[in-house]
PDB file of C-alpha atoms and ligand atoms in Angstrom:
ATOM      1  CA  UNK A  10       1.729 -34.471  19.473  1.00  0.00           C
ATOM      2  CA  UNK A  11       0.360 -37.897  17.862  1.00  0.00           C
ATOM      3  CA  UNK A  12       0.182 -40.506  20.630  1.00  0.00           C
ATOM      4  CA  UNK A  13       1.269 -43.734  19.045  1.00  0.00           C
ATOM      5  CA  UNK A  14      -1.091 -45.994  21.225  1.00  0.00           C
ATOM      6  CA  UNK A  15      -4.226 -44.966  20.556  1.00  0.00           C
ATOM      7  CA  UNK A  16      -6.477 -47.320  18.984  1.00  0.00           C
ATOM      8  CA  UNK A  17      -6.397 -46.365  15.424  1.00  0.00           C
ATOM      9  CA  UNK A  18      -2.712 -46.835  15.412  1.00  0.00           C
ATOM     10  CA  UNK A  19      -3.370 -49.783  16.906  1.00  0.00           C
ATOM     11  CA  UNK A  20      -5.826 -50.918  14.398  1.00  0.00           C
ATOM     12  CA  UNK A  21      -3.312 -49.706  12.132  1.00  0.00           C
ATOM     13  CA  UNK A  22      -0.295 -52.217  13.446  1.00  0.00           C
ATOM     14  CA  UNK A  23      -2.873 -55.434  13.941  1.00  0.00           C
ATOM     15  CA  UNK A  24      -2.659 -55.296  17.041  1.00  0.00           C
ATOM     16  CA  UNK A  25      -6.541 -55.030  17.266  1.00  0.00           C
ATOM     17  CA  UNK A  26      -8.965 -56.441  15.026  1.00  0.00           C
ATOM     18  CA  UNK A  27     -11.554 -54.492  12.929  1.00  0.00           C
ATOM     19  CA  UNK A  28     -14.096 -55.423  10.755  1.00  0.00           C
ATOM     20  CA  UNK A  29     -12.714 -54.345   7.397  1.00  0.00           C
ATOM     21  CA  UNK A  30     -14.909 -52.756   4.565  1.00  0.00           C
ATOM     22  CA  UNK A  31     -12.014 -51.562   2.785  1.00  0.00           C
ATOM     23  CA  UNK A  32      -8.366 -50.810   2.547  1.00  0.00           C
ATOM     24  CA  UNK A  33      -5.764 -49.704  -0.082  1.00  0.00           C
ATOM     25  CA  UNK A  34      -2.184 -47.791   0.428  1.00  0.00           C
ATOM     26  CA  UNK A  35      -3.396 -44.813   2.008  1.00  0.00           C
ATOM     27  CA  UNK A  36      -6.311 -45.569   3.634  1.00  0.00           C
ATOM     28  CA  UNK A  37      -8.527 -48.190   6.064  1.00  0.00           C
ATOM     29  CA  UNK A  38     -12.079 -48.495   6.283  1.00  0.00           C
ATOM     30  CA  UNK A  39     -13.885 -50.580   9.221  1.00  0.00           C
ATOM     31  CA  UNK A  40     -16.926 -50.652  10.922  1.00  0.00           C
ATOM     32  CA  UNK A  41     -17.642 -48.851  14.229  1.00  0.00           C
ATOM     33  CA  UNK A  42     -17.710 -50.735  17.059  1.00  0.00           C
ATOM     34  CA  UNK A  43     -21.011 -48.413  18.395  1.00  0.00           C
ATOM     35  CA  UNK A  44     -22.741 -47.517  15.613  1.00  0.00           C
ATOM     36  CA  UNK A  45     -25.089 -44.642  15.331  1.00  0.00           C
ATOM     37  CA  UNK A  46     -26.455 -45.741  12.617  1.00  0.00           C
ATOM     38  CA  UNK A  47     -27.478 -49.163  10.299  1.00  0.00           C
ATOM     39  CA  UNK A  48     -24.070 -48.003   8.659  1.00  0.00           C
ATOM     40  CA  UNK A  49     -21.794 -46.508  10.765  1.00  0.00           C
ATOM     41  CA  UNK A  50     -18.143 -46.795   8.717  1.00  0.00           C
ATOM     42  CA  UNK A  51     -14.569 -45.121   9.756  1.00  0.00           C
ATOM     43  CA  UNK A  52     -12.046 -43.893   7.926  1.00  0.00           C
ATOM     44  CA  UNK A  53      -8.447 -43.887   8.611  1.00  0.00           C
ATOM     45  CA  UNK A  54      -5.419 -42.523   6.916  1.00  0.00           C
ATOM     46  CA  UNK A  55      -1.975 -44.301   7.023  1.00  0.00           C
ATOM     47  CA  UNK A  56      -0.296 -41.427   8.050  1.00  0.00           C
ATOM     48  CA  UNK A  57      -0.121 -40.500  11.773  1.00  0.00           C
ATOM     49  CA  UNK A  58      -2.174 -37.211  12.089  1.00  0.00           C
ATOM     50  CA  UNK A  59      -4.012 -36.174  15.128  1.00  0.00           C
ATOM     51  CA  UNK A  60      -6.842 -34.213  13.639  1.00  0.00           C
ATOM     52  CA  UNK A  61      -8.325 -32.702  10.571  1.00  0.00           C
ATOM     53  CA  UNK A  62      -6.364 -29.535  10.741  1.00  0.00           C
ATOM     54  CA  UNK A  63      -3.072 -31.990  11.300  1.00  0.00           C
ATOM     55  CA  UNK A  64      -4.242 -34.119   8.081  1.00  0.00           C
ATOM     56  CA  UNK A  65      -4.702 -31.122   5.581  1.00  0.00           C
ATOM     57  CA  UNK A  66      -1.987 -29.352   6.829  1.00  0.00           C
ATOM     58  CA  UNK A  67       0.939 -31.453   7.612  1.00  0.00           C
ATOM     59  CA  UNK A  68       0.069 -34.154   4.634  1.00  0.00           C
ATOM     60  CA  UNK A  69       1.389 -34.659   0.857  1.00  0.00           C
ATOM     61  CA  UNK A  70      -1.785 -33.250  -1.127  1.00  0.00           C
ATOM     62  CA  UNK A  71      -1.647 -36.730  -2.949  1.00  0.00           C
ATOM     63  CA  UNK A  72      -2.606 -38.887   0.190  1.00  0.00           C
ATOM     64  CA  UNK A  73      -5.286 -35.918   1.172  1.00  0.00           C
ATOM     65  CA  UNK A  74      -6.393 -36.684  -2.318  1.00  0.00           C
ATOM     66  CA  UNK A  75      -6.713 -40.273  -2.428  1.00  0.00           C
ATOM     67  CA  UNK A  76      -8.017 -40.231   0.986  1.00  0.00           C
ATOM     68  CA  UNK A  77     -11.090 -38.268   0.352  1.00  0.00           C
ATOM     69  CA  UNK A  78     -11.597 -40.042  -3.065  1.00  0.00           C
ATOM     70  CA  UNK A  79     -11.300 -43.216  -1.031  1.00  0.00           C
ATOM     71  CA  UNK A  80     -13.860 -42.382   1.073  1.00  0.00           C
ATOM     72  CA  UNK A  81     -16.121 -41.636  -1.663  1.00  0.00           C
ATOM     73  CA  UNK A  82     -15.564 -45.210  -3.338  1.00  0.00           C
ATOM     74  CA  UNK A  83     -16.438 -46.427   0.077  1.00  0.00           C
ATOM     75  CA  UNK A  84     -19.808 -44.888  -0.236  1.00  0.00           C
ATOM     76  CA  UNK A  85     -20.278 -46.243  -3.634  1.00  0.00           C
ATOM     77  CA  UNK A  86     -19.363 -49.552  -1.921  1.00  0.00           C
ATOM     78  CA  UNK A  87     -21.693 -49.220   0.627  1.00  0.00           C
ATOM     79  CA  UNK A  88     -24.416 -48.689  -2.037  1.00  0.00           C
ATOM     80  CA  UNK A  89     -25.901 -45.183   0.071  1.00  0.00           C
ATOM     81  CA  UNK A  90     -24.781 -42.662  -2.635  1.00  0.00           C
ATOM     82  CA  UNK A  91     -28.047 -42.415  -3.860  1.00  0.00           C
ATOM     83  CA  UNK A  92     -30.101 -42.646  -0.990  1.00  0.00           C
ATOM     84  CA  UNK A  93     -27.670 -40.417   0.844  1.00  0.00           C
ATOM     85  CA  UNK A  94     -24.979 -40.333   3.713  1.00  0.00           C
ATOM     86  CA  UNK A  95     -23.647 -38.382   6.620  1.00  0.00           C
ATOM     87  CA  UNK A  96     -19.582 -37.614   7.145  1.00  0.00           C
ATOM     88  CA  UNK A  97     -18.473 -36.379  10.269  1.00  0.00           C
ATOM     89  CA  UNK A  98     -15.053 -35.488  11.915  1.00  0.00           C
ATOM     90  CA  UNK A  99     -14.432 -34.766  14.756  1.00  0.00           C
ATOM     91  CA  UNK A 100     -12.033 -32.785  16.298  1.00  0.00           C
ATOM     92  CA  UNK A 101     -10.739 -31.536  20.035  1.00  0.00           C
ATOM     93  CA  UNK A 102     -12.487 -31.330  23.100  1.00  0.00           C
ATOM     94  CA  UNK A 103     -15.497 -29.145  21.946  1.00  0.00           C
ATOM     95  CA  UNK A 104     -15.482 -31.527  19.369  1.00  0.00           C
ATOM     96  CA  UNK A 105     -16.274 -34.788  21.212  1.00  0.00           C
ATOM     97  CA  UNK A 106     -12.931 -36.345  19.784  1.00  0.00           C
ATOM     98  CA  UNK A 107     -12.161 -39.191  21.648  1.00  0.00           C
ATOM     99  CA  UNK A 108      -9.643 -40.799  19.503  1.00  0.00           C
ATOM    100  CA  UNK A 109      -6.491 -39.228  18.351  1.00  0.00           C
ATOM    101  CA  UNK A 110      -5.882 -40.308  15.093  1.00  0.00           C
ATOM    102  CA  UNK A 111      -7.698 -38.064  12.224  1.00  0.00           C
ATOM    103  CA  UNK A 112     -10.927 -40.152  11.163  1.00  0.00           C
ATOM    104  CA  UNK A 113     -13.990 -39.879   9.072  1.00  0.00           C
ATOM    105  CA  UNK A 114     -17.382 -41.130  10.365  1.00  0.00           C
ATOM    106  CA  UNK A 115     -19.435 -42.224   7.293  1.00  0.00           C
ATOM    107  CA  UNK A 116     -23.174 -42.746   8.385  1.00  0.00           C
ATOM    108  CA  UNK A 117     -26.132 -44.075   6.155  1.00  0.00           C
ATOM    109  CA  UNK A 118     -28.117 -46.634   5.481  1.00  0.00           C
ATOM    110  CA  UNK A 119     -31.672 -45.083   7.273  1.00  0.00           C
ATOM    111  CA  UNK A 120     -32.436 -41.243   8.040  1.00  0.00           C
ATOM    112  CA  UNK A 121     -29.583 -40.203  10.388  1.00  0.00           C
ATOM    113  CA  UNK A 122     -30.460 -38.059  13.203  1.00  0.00           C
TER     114      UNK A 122
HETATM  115  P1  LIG B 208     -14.526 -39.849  17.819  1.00  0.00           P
HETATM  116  O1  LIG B 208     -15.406 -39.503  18.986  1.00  0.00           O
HETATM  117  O2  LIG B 208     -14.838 -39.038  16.604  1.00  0.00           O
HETATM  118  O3  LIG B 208     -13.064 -39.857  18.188  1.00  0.00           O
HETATM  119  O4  LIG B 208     -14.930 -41.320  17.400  1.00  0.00           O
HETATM  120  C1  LIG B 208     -14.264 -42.467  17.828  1.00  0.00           C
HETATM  121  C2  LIG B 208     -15.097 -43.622  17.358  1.00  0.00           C
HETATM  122  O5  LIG B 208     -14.310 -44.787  17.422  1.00  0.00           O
HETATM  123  C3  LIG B 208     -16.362 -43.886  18.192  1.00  0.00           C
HETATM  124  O6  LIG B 208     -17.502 -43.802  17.359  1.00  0.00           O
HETATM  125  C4  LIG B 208     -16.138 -45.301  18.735  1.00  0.00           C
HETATM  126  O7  LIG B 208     -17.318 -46.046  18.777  1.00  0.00           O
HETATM  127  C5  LIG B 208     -15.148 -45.873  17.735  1.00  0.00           C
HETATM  128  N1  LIG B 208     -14.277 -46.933  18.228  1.00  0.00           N
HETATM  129  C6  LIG B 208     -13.556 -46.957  19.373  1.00  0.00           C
HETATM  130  N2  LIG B 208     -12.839 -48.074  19.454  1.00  0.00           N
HETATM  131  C7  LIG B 208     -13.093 -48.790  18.328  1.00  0.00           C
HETATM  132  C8  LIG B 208     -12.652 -50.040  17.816  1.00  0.00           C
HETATM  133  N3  LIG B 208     -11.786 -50.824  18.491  1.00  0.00           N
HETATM  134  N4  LIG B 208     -13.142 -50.459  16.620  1.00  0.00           N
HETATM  135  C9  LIG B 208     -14.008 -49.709  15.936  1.00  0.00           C
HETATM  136  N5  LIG B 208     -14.457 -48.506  16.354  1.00  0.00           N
HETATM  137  C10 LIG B 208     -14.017 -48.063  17.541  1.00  0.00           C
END
């Protein structure tokens, strides 16, 4: 069950502020507000999906699609394809998930540990 005030959807509705690296119709990019690394980016989808299981299987394959490529012009953006780049999502408990919107984690920028 997707709780609509957690802080992605949040994020989502302007209620909160981000620092933006990127958005289009499917998708918002901003930085992490703890980041692990020099470039610690998340990823958002539009749609209101819990988890990555939720995303791929409850979601048009077109806005999987342009997520994922999305996330890849992000990296491009970012300028860390070549030197390389870390995505992570979390998901559940086990998981360490502690926000309950589907997200990406894109991590670069120095040697990630
Ligand atoms: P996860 O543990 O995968 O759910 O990751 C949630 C991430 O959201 C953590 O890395 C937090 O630092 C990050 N986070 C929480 N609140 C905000 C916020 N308001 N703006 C940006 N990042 C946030």
């Amino acid at each position: 069950m997707y709780d609509n005030n957690n802080i992605f959807a949040k994020i989502l509705r302007n209620e909160i502020a981000c620092k933006k690296i990127y958005e289009d119709n499917n998708s918002l990019f901003f930085n992490d507000i703890n980041p692990q690394a020099k470039i610690h980016v998340l990823g958002i989808p539009k749609v209101n999906r819990v988890d990555f299981s939720d995303f791929i299987l409850n979601t048009d394959e077109k806005i999987i699609t342009s997520f994922f490529l999305s996330v890849d012009l992000v990296i491009d953006q970012l300028s860390i394809k070549k030197t390389g780049f870390r995505i992570i999502t979390n998901s559940g408990a086990d998981g360490g998930q502690e926000v309950p919107h589907f997200h990406v984690h894109i991590l670069g920028g120095e040697k990630v540990k």
